[in-house]
Amino acid sequence: MKSVKNVKELIKRVRYKSNDEMHMRTLHDALDAYEKSRKVEWESAHPNIWSTIMKSHIARYSTAAVVLVAVSFILLNPFGALNRDGVALADVAEKLEKLKSVVMRGPRIYTSLEDPNEVSVVDMTKCFSVQYGYAEKAYEDGELIYYWSANFPKKQVTIVIPYWQRYLRFPLTDDQFEILERLSITTSLSFFIESGFIEGCKSLGPDRIDGVEVEGFEIEELTLIESIPKVLINVKSYSGRMWVDAEGLLPVKTEQEAVLDKCLFTGFEEMHLHETNRFEGYDTDLDEEIFNPSIPDGYIRIDFGALSVP
Amino acid sequence: MEDKLLIWKLKNGSKDALCRVYEKYEGKMLASAISILNDVSDAEDAVHDAFLSFAQSIDKLKLHGNLKGYLTTCVINRARDKIRARQRFRLGPDKSNPVGITSKQPSDIVIHDEELRRLSNAMVELPYEQREAIVTHLQGGMTFRAIAKLQGVSVHTIWSRYRYGLNKLRSLLNSKVVK
């Protein structure tokens, strides 16, 4: 005699399997439909962004700056990680998704491959705010070399170079803004999660940083920037490591290394780039001014005509 | 949480994620469709169409509940269309060739479990609404509130359909009528 509970259990455990032919047909048709829909979606949403941008003389230069933003996010923005056994990637992802702001600091070291003695060490401070955008400051030997920001609400980029007493301020086109958004916190996160599942991802195991129990991960692929023209950024090899607080499930430290071929980003030199970031603040209140810096008196606007993109 | 990641990956163009979703939920989707339709060929078609539609619309997908519930709902919608089509055909001018629940029955699939075969035959005895409430809740894992919202009826109605259906199912399975 069956009880209602027995019936419920029976219904819950019902499973059928299609015959192999139907199974393969459904899967094949679904993959085909998925691929076609992806193509249509991409083409309609991105009607050849790069060609559109490069048609405009001015936009070309602003693109270069946007690419710098992109590179900063990709190379330096350490969102996400994986581990199927210890620190769960999904849990880290969930925590990161809820963050409103992040502050990180660390040195970025450029080494010329042609002349290994040519080394430049820049101390970076990076702020990301879901509300206001992205801002970066670079110091060399304690001196402020440059700072720049991408202000999301205003869709505007500001670059200030105290060394030259020059500045650049320009609006982002919708296309450029879209690229920025795509390369911002959410997409970077998705990218790292995606990367987290690639075969090459390694667990570095447990460790301790400043007394905090952490777990490390490493990825060696940077597929997200494949669509960016190599003239702008040309990454020959890349590896990224991240250590996540085993209890708090937020990143504590990241380290990135890349070998860059000749491209705009490196001033057309082959270069090794190494960067370490320490996370100094999550969800701290960030002043809007950081993302909308004022231009000091006497600074001259950079003349676009003085720059060129080969 | 794996489903959230699968959706993320799907939105980023991962075919592997699509395969994984299919492998993971094919059995459940088919079980839901068979429970509703009691016809394997129609059920397989419903799953095929539902999954195709899912694959095509991933970019627009905004998942509020769970993926299993979403896919079950898609399959049930397709199954409902098939039932309507059967009814239309039966009421059509050519009554000499009615199409009922023919072709393959679930028993055609290799189901060794006699209990499952009896369950499948009992399910078809239930009024459609009761069947749908049971399948969506127990196989799709959806809450009564979510089902009610989806179908535009009150939670109480869904709960009643579910309860009456389950009791009837129990009676049917305990009787010797259902073979």
Short mmCIF file of C-alpha atoms in Angstrom, two decimals:
data_model
loop_
_atom_site.label_atom_id
_atom_site.label_comp_id
_atom_site.label_asym_id
_atom_site.label_seq_id
_atom_site.Cartn_x
_atom_site.Cartn_y
_atom_site.Cartn_z
CA MET A 1 0.00 0.00 0.00
CA LYS A 2 1.52 3.27 -1.09
CA SER A 3 1.37 6.45 0.94
CA VAL A 4 1.32 9.92 -0.58
CA LYS A 5 4.94 10.23 0.51
CA ASN A 6 5.85 7.09 -1.46
CA VAL A 7 4.14 8.49 -4.53
CA LYS A 8 5.95 11.79 -4.23
CA GLU A 9 9.29 10.04 -3.93
CA LEU A 10 8.49 7.87 -6.90
CA ILE A 11 7.64 10.91 -9.05
CA LYS A 12 10.77 12.73 -7.94
CA ARG A 13 13.05 9.92 -8.94
CA VAL A 14 11.56 9.36 -12.38
CA ARG A 15 14.19 9.71 -15.10
CA TYR A 16 14.02 8.77 -18.72
CA LYS A 17 16.72 8.71 -21.32
CA SER A 18 16.06 9.57 -24.94
CA ASN A 19 17.23 7.04 -27.45
CA ASP A 20 20.70 7.84 -28.73
CA GLU A 21 19.51 9.16 -32.06
CA MET A 22 17.07 11.61 -30.49
CA HIS A 23 19.63 12.57 -27.85
CA MET A 24 22.21 13.43 -30.50
CA ARG A 25 19.69 15.20 -32.73
CA THR A 26 18.47 17.45 -29.92
CA LEU A 27 21.99 18.26 -28.82
CA HIS A 28 23.17 18.90 -32.35
CA ASP A 29 20.19 21.13 -33.21
CA ALA A 30 20.53 23.03 -29.94
CA LEU A 31 24.25 23.67 -30.47
CA ASP A 32 23.56 24.81 -33.99
CA ALA A 33 20.78 27.15 -32.83
CA TYR A 34 22.97 28.44 -30.02
CA GLU A 35 25.84 29.20 -32.35
CA LYS A 36 23.60 31.00 -34.84
CA SER A 37 21.92 33.06 -32.14
CA ARG A 38 25.29 34.04 -30.69
CA LYS A 39 26.47 35.20 -34.10
CA VAL A 40 23.35 37.25 -34.72
CA GLU A 41 23.47 38.74 -31.24
CA TRP A 42 27.12 39.70 -31.54
CA GLU A 43 26.71 41.23 -34.99
CA SER A 44 23.64 43.23 -34.06
CA ALA A 45 25.06 44.42 -30.75
CA HIS A 46 28.54 45.14 -32.06
CA PRO A 47 28.32 46.34 -35.65
CA ASN A 48 32.05 46.15 -36.16
CA ILE A 49 32.99 48.36 -33.25
CA TRP A 50 36.62 48.61 -34.17
CA SER A 51 35.99 49.64 -37.73
CA THR A 52 33.52 52.27 -36.54
CA ILE A 53 35.95 53.63 -34.01
CA MET A 54 38.93 53.65 -36.29
CA LYS A 55 37.07 55.66 -38.93
CA SER A 56 37.16 58.66 -36.63
CA HIS A 57 40.47 60.45 -36.33
CA ILE A 58 39.75 61.63 -32.82
CA ALA A 59 38.13 58.42 -31.71
CA ARG A 60 41.26 56.52 -32.60
CA TYR A 61 43.16 58.23 -29.83
CA SER A 62 40.43 57.91 -27.33
CA THR A 63 40.34 54.24 -28.25
CA ALA A 64 43.93 53.95 -27.23
CA ALA A 65 43.00 55.25 -23.81
CA VAL A 66 40.06 52.91 -23.62
CA VAL A 67 42.36 50.05 -24.44
CA LEU A 68 44.53 51.10 -21.55
CA VAL A 69 41.47 50.89 -19.37
CA ALA A 70 40.72 47.52 -20.81
CA VAL A 71 44.22 46.30 -20.21
CA SER A 72 44.13 47.59 -16.69
CA PHE A 73 40.98 45.66 -16.04
CA ILE A 74 42.13 42.54 -17.72
CA LEU A 75 45.67 42.34 -16.53
CA LEU A 76 45.23 43.95 -13.21
CA ASN A 77 41.72 43.35 -12.17
CA PRO A 78 41.76 40.16 -10.22
CA PHE A 79 38.17 39.16 -9.91
CA GLY A 80 37.31 35.55 -9.51
CA ALA A 81 39.09 32.26 -9.06
CA LEU A 82 38.23 28.67 -8.76
CA ASN A 83 38.56 25.62 -6.74
CA ARG A 84 36.17 22.80 -6.79
CA ASP A 85 37.39 21.35 -3.51
CA GLY A 86 38.47 24.09 -1.11
CA VAL A 87 37.53 27.72 -1.59
CA ALA A 88 34.54 27.53 -3.91
CA LEU A 89 34.74 29.68 -6.98
CA ALA A 90 31.01 30.18 -6.93
CA ASP A 91 31.08 31.57 -3.41
CA VAL A 92 33.87 33.99 -4.28
CA ALA A 93 31.96 35.02 -7.38
CA GLU A 94 28.84 35.63 -5.38
CA LYS A 95 30.67 37.83 -2.87
CA LEU A 96 32.40 39.83 -5.57
CA GLU A 97 29.17 40.38 -7.41
CA LYS A 98 27.75 42.20 -4.41
CA LEU A 99 30.70 44.56 -3.95
CA LYS A 100 30.19 48.25 -4.49
CA SER A 101 33.82 49.32 -4.49
CA VAL A 102 37.35 47.97 -4.41
CA VAL A 103 40.70 49.66 -3.69
CA MET A 104 43.98 47.99 -4.50
CA ARG A 105 47.62 48.98 -4.51
CA GLY A 106 50.88 47.52 -5.70
CA PRO A 107 53.92 47.90 -7.91
CA ARG A 108 53.86 47.48 -11.67
CA ILE A 109 57.25 46.67 -13.12
CA TYR A 110 58.04 47.13 -16.78
CA THR A 111 61.21 45.51 -18.11
CA SER A 112 62.35 46.01 -21.68
CA LEU A 113 63.17 42.71 -23.34
CA GLU A 114 65.64 44.42 -25.62
CA ASP A 115 67.50 45.97 -22.71
CA PRO A 116 66.85 44.16 -19.42
CA ASN A 117 68.51 47.02 -17.56
CA GLU A 118 65.72 49.29 -18.66
CA VAL A 119 63.34 48.80 -15.78
CA SER A 120 60.54 51.03 -14.68
CA VAL A 121 58.81 50.54 -11.36
CA VAL A 122 55.52 52.33 -10.91
CA ASP A 123 53.44 52.21 -7.74
CA MET A 124 49.81 51.94 -8.67
CA THR A 125 46.66 52.76 -6.77
CA LYS A 126 43.45 51.58 -8.37
CA CYS A 127 39.89 52.28 -7.36
CA PHE A 128 36.82 50.71 -8.80
CA SER A 129 33.32 51.84 -7.98
CA VAL A 130 30.16 50.34 -9.39
CA GLN A 131 28.58 53.78 -9.04
CA TYR A 132 31.33 56.05 -10.36
CA GLY A 133 33.73 54.03 -12.50
CA TYR A 134 37.43 53.33 -12.52
CA ALA A 135 40.41 55.47 -11.44
CA GLU A 136 44.13 54.85 -11.39
CA LYS A 137 47.13 56.77 -10.03
CA ALA A 138 50.75 55.98 -10.85
CA TYR A 139 53.78 57.08 -8.84
CA GLU A 140 57.46 56.67 -9.68
CA ASP A 141 59.96 57.33 -6.88
CA GLY A 142 57.15 58.95 -4.92
CA GLU A 143 56.30 61.36 -7.70
CA LEU A 144 52.85 61.35 -9.27
CA ILE A 145 53.43 60.42 -12.91
CA TYR A 146 49.89 60.27 -14.15
CA TYR A 147 46.36 59.69 -13.05
CA TRP A 148 43.33 58.97 -15.03
CA SER A 149 39.75 57.96 -14.62
CA ALA A 150 36.82 56.61 -16.53
CA ASN A 151 33.72 58.21 -15.13
CA PHE A 152 30.80 55.89 -15.85
CA PRO A 153 27.87 58.24 -15.14
CA LYS A 154 29.39 60.97 -17.31
CA LYS A 155 30.80 58.53 -19.85
CA GLN A 156 34.01 60.50 -19.78
CA VAL A 157 37.70 59.73 -19.58
CA THR A 158 40.19 62.11 -17.99
CA ILE A 159 43.94 61.61 -18.20
CA VAL A 160 46.27 63.98 -16.35
CA ILE A 161 50.06 63.88 -16.72
CA PRO A 162 51.70 66.17 -14.12
CA TYR A 163 55.17 65.44 -15.52
CA TRP A 164 54.21 67.16 -18.77
CA GLN A 165 51.57 69.40 -17.21
CA ARG A 166 49.20 68.12 -19.83
CA TYR A 167 45.78 66.59 -19.70
CA LEU A 168 43.28 64.86 -21.91
CA ARG A 169 39.53 64.78 -21.38
CA PHE A 170 37.10 63.30 -23.81
CA PRO A 171 33.67 61.72 -23.83
CA LEU A 172 33.29 58.05 -24.49
CA THR A 173 31.15 57.06 -27.41
CA ASP A 174 28.47 54.51 -26.74
CA ASP A 175 30.59 51.88 -28.41
CA GLN A 176 33.61 52.70 -26.31
CA PHE A 177 31.54 52.85 -23.18
CA GLU A 178 30.14 49.47 -24.03
CA ILE A 179 33.66 48.08 -24.33
CA LEU A 180 34.49 49.59 -20.96
CA GLU A 181 31.43 48.08 -19.39
CA ARG A 182 32.17 44.75 -20.97
CA LEU A 183 35.62 44.88 -19.45
CA SER A 184 34.48 46.09 -16.09
CA ILE A 185 33.95 44.24 -12.88
CA THR A 186 31.16 41.91 -13.97
CA THR A 187 32.75 40.81 -17.19
CA SER A 188 36.16 40.44 -15.66
CA LEU A 189 34.51 38.26 -13.11
CA SER A 190 32.81 36.19 -15.76
CA PHE A 191 36.09 35.94 -17.60
CA PHE A 192 37.93 34.63 -14.60
CA ILE A 193 35.17 32.22 -13.83
CA GLU A 194 35.30 31.05 -17.41
CA SER A 195 39.05 30.81 -17.14
CA GLY A 196 38.60 29.05 -13.87
CA PHE A 197 37.14 26.10 -15.65
CA ILE A 198 39.73 25.80 -18.36
CA GLU A 199 42.01 22.84 -18.23
CA GLY A 200 45.10 24.94 -17.62
CA CYS A 201 43.86 26.39 -14.35
CA LYS A 202 45.89 25.24 -11.41
CA SER A 203 45.28 25.30 -7.71
CA LEU A 204 48.25 26.66 -5.83
CA GLY A 205 46.93 25.22 -2.60
CA PRO A 206 46.66 26.78 0.83
CA ASP A 207 49.03 29.50 2.00
CA ARG A 208 49.21 32.29 4.54
CA ILE A 209 49.48 36.00 3.77
CA ASP A 210 49.86 38.46 6.65
CA GLY A 211 48.43 35.86 9.02
CA VAL A 212 45.41 35.22 6.82
CA GLU A 213 44.69 31.69 5.60
CA VAL A 214 44.45 31.89 1.83
CA GLU A 215 44.11 29.60 -1.12
CA GLY A 216 45.88 30.29 -4.39
CA PHE A 217 44.93 29.80 -8.02
CA GLU A 218 46.68 30.32 -11.30
CA ILE A 219 45.51 30.81 -14.86
CA GLU A 220 47.60 30.96 -17.98
CA GLU A 221 45.22 32.11 -20.66
CA LEU A 222 43.95 35.53 -21.54
CA THR A 223 41.29 34.85 -24.10
CA LEU A 224 39.19 37.91 -23.32
CA ILE A 225 41.40 40.30 -25.26
CA GLU A 226 41.77 38.13 -28.34
CA SER A 227 39.37 40.38 -30.23
CA ILE A 228 41.44 43.52 -29.56
CA PRO A 229 43.74 44.40 -32.49
CA LYS A 230 47.30 43.36 -31.80
CA VAL A 231 48.53 46.79 -32.77
CA LEU A 232 46.90 48.08 -29.61
CA ILE A 233 47.76 45.32 -27.19
CA ASN A 234 49.70 42.21 -28.05
CA VAL A 235 50.06 39.70 -25.27
CA LYS A 236 52.48 36.90 -26.12
CA SER A 237 52.14 35.06 -22.85
CA TYR A 238 50.33 35.59 -19.62
CA SER A 239 49.96 34.10 -16.20
CA GLY A 240 47.83 35.35 -13.35
CA ARG A 241 47.76 34.23 -9.76
CA MET A 242 45.31 35.06 -7.05
CA TRP A 243 45.09 34.29 -3.37
CA VAL A 244 41.67 34.28 -1.78
CA ASP A 245 40.88 34.58 1.90
CA ALA A 246 39.72 31.07 2.80
CA GLU A 247 37.18 32.40 5.26
CA GLY A 248 36.17 35.80 3.89
CA LEU A 249 36.16 34.46 0.31
CA LEU A 250 37.52 37.70 -1.13
CA PRO A 251 40.81 38.18 -2.96
CA VAL A 252 43.75 39.22 -0.77
CA LYS A 253 46.51 39.45 -3.33
CA THR A 254 47.04 39.06 -7.03
CA GLU A 255 50.07 38.78 -9.20
CA GLN A 256 50.17 39.08 -12.97
CA GLU A 257 52.95 38.50 -15.42
CA ALA A 258 52.82 39.08 -19.14
CA VAL A 259 55.19 39.29 -22.06
CA LEU A 260 53.97 41.93 -24.46
CA ASP A 261 55.02 42.14 -28.07
CA LYS A 262 55.48 45.47 -29.82
CA CYS A 263 52.24 47.41 -29.64
CA LEU A 264 50.79 50.77 -28.77
CA PHE A 265 50.49 49.92 -25.10
CA THR A 266 54.23 49.33 -24.75
CA GLY A 267 55.31 52.18 -26.99
CA PHE A 268 56.21 49.57 -29.60
CA GLU A 269 58.74 47.77 -27.50
CA GLU A 270 58.84 44.17 -26.41
CA MET A 271 58.25 44.21 -22.72
CA HIS A 272 57.84 42.09 -19.66
CA LEU A 273 55.20 43.29 -17.26
CA HIS A 274 54.87 42.19 -13.69
CA GLU A 275 52.30 43.50 -11.29
CA THR A 276 51.32 42.76 -7.74
CA ASN A 277 48.15 44.02 -6.13
CA ARG A 278 47.11 44.00 -2.53
CA PHE A 279 43.48 44.59 -1.74
CA GLU A 280 43.21 47.42 0.72
CA GLY A 281 39.53 48.06 0.88
CA TYR A 282 36.22 46.54 0.00
CA ASP A 283 33.06 48.61 -0.05
CA THR A 284 34.78 51.68 1.31
CA ASP A 285 33.21 55.07 0.61
CA LEU A 286 35.04 56.54 -2.34
CA ASP A 287 34.89 60.24 -3.08
CA GLU A 288 33.22 61.03 -6.39
CA GLU A 289 36.07 63.49 -7.04
CA ILE A 290 38.44 60.55 -7.57
CA PHE A 291 36.50 59.63 -10.67
CA ASN A 292 36.07 63.18 -11.87
CA PRO A 293 39.45 64.80 -11.21
CA SER A 294 39.80 68.53 -11.64
CA ILE A 295 42.47 69.81 -13.98
CA PRO A 296 45.18 71.88 -12.21
CA ASP A 297 45.57 75.48 -13.33
CA GLY A 298 48.00 75.99 -16.14
CA TYR A 299 47.74 72.48 -17.54
CA ILE A 300 47.49 72.33 -21.30
CA ARG A 301 45.09 70.11 -23.15
CA ILE A 302 46.92 67.51 -25.23
CA ASP A 303 46.58 68.12 -28.92
CA PHE A 304 45.24 65.03 -30.62
CA GLY A 305 47.12 65.95 -33.75
CA ALA A 306 50.37 65.59 -31.86
CA LEU A 307 49.70 61.95 -31.27
CA SER A 308 49.50 59.25 -33.79
CA VAL A 309 48.51 55.68 -34.08
CA PRO A 310 50.50 53.82 -36.72
CA MET B 1 25.34 27.31 -7.76
CA GLU B 2 26.60 25.26 -10.68
CA ASP B 3 23.56 26.36 -12.66
CA LYS B 4 24.41 30.03 -12.11
CA LEU B 5 27.87 29.39 -13.46
CA LEU B 6 26.48 27.46 -16.39
CA ILE B 7 24.24 30.39 -17.27
CA TRP B 8 27.21 32.74 -17.03
CA LYS B 9 29.22 30.50 -19.30
CA LEU B 10 26.35 30.16 -21.73
CA LYS B 11 26.03 33.91 -21.95
CA ASN B 12 29.73 34.00 -22.75
CA GLY B 13 29.42 31.55 -25.61
CA SER B 14 30.39 28.23 -24.03
CA LYS B 15 29.10 25.27 -26.00
CA ASP B 16 30.36 22.92 -23.31
CA ALA B 17 28.01 24.61 -20.88
CA LEU B 18 25.08 23.98 -23.22
CA CYS B 19 26.01 20.29 -23.44
CA ARG B 20 26.33 20.14 -19.67
CA VAL B 21 22.87 21.67 -19.17
CA TYR B 22 21.40 19.16 -21.59
CA GLU B 23 23.13 16.18 -20.02
CA LYS B 24 22.12 17.36 -16.58
CA TYR B 25 18.44 17.99 -17.25
CA GLU B 26 17.52 15.84 -20.22
CA GLY B 27 16.22 13.05 -18.01
CA LYS B 28 14.08 15.38 -15.93
CA MET B 29 12.74 17.21 -18.96
CA LEU B 30 11.80 13.98 -20.66
CA ALA B 31 10.19 12.64 -17.51
CA SER B 32 8.09 15.79 -17.22
CA ALA B 33 7.05 15.63 -20.85
CA ILE B 34 6.15 11.95 -20.64
CA SER B 35 4.18 12.55 -17.46
CA ILE B 36 2.16 15.18 -19.26
CA LEU B 37 1.85 13.54 -22.67
CA ASN B 38 2.19 9.81 -21.96
CA ASP B 39 3.73 9.47 -25.40
CA VAL B 40 7.43 9.08 -25.88
CA SER B 41 7.66 10.45 -29.40
CA ASP B 42 5.65 13.53 -28.54
CA ALA B 43 7.60 13.93 -25.31
CA GLU B 44 10.92 13.73 -27.14
CA ASP B 45 9.67 16.31 -29.64
CA ALA B 46 8.58 18.59 -26.80
CA VAL B 47 12.00 18.32 -25.17
CA HIS B 48 13.72 18.90 -28.50
CA ASP B 49 11.68 22.03 -29.24
CA ALA B 50 11.95 23.37 -25.71
CA PHE B 51 15.69 22.92 -25.53
CA LEU B 52 16.16 24.43 -28.99
CA SER B 53 14.19 27.45 -27.92
CA PHE B 54 16.26 27.69 -24.74
CA ALA B 55 19.51 27.54 -26.74
CA GLN B 56 18.30 30.28 -29.08
CA SER B 57 17.26 32.69 -26.40
CA ILE B 58 20.08 32.48 -23.87
CA ASP B 59 21.13 36.07 -24.46
CA LYS B 60 17.69 37.27 -23.44
CA LEU B 61 17.36 34.81 -20.60
CA LYS B 62 16.62 36.36 -17.22
CA LEU B 63 16.38 33.56 -14.75
CA HIS B 64 14.40 34.41 -11.65
CA GLY B 65 14.01 30.90 -10.28
CA ASN B 66 16.05 27.77 -10.78
CA LEU B 67 17.21 26.42 -14.12
CA LYS B 68 15.51 23.08 -13.63
CA GLY B 69 12.18 24.81 -13.01
CA TYR B 70 12.70 27.03 -16.03
CA LEU B 71 13.42 24.10 -18.33
CA THR B 72 10.53 22.11 -16.91
CA THR B 73 8.22 25.05 -17.57
CA CYS B 74 9.48 25.30 -21.16
CA VAL B 75 8.84 21.60 -21.69
CA ILE B 76 5.41 21.76 -20.12
CA ASN B 77 4.48 24.70 -22.34
CA ARG B 78 5.47 22.67 -25.39
CA ALA B 79 3.61 19.64 -24.07
CA ARG B 80 0.52 21.78 -23.52
CA ASP B 81 0.72 22.95 -27.14
CA LYS B 82 0.86 19.35 -28.26
CA ILE B 83 -2.18 18.44 -26.21
CA ARG B 84 -4.07 21.37 -27.71
CA ALA B 85 -2.99 20.29 -31.16
CA ARG B 86 -4.29 16.79 -30.48
CA GLN B 87 -7.60 18.19 -29.34
CA ARG B 88 -7.90 20.46 -32.36
CA PHE B 89 -7.16 17.54 -34.62
CA ARG B 90 -9.78 15.40 -32.94
CA LEU B 91 -12.41 18.15 -33.35
CA GLY B 92 -11.43 18.78 -36.95
CA PRO B 93 -13.47 17.77 -39.99
CA ASP B 94 -11.66 14.54 -40.65
CA LYS B 95 -12.84 12.44 -37.76
CA SER B 96 -12.03 9.21 -39.48
CA ASN B 97 -8.34 9.45 -38.52
CA PRO B 98 -8.24 10.63 -34.95
CA VAL B 99 -4.84 10.92 -33.46
CA GLY B 100 -4.78 9.85 -29.90
CA ILE B 101 -1.96 8.88 -27.67
CA THR B 102 -0.52 6.52 -30.16
CA SER B 103 2.90 5.75 -31.51
CA LYS B 104 5.27 4.80 -28.75
CA GLN B 105 4.13 4.62 -25.18
CA PRO B 106 6.57 5.06 -22.30
CA SER B 107 6.64 1.30 -21.96
CA ASP B 108 8.39 1.22 -25.32
CA ILE B 109 11.39 2.77 -23.66
CA VAL B 110 13.33 0.30 -21.68
CA ILE B 111 11.86 0.88 -18.29
CA HIS B 112 12.69 -2.03 -16.12
CA ASP B 113 10.98 -0.58 -13.15
CA GLU B 114 7.44 -1.84 -13.19
CA GLU B 115 6.54 0.80 -10.67
CA LEU B 116 7.51 3.58 -13.06
CA ARG B 117 5.43 2.07 -15.81
CA ARG B 118 2.44 1.96 -13.50
CA LEU B 119 3.08 5.53 -12.44
CA SER B 120 3.22 6.68 -16.03
CA ASN B 121 -0.07 5.02 -16.83
CA ALA B 122 -1.65 6.43 -13.70
CA MET B 123 -0.52 9.96 -14.47
CA VAL B 124 -2.45 10.01 -17.70
CA GLU B 125 -5.63 9.27 -15.78
CA LEU B 126 -5.38 12.59 -13.97
CA PRO B 127 -7.01 15.79 -15.27
CA TYR B 128 -4.42 17.82 -17.14
CA GLU B 129 -4.24 20.66 -14.59
CA GLN B 130 -3.53 18.25 -11.75
CA ARG B 131 -0.85 16.49 -13.77
CA GLU B 132 0.80 19.79 -14.57
CA ALA B 133 0.78 20.94 -10.95
CA ILE B 134 2.36 17.67 -9.80
CA VAL B 135 5.01 17.59 -12.52
CA THR B 136 5.97 21.25 -12.15
CA HIS B 137 6.29 21.00 -8.40
CA LEU B 138 7.83 17.58 -7.93
CA GLN B 139 9.88 17.19 -11.09
CA GLY B 140 10.54 20.85 -11.83
CA GLY B 141 11.20 21.75 -8.22
CA MET B 142 9.13 24.92 -8.46
CA THR B 143 7.32 26.40 -5.50
CA PHE B 144 3.53 26.59 -5.52
CA ARG B 145 3.81 30.38 -5.49
CA ALA B 146 6.00 30.36 -8.60
CA ILE B 147 3.69 27.94 -10.41
CA ALA B 148 0.66 30.03 -9.49
CA LYS B 149 2.32 33.19 -10.77
CA LEU B 150 3.29 31.49 -14.00
CA GLN B 151 -0.18 30.14 -14.63
CA GLY B 152 -2.02 33.24 -13.43
CA VAL B 153 -4.06 31.41 -10.80
CA SER B 154 -4.04 31.53 -7.02
CA VAL B 155 -1.62 29.55 -4.90
CA HIS B 156 -4.63 27.88 -3.33
CA THR B 157 -5.80 26.62 -6.72
CA ILE B 158 -2.42 25.13 -7.49
CA TRP B 159 -2.19 23.56 -4.08
CA SER B 160 -5.68 22.03 -4.47
CA ARG B 161 -4.85 20.64 -7.90
CA TYR B 162 -1.65 19.19 -6.53
CA ARG B 163 -3.27 17.65 -3.48
CA TYR B 164 -6.26 16.16 -5.33
CA GLY B 165 -3.98 14.88 -8.06
CA LEU B 166 -1.61 13.26 -5.63
CA ASN B 167 -4.43 11.57 -3.72
CA LYS B 168 -5.95 10.27 -6.92
CA LEU B 169 -2.57 9.04 -8.06
CA ARG B 170 -2.10 7.20 -4.82
CA SER B 171 -5.51 5.56 -5.18
CA LEU B 172 -4.74 4.58 -8.74
CA LEU B 173 -1.40 3.09 -7.84
CA ASN B 174 -2.89 1.19 -4.96
CA SER B 175 -5.70 -0.20 -7.07
CA LYS B 176 -5.22 -3.01 -9.54
CA VAL B 177 -6.88 -1.09 -12.35
CA VAL B 178 -3.74 0.62 -13.53
CA LYS B 179 -1.62 -1.89 -15.36
#
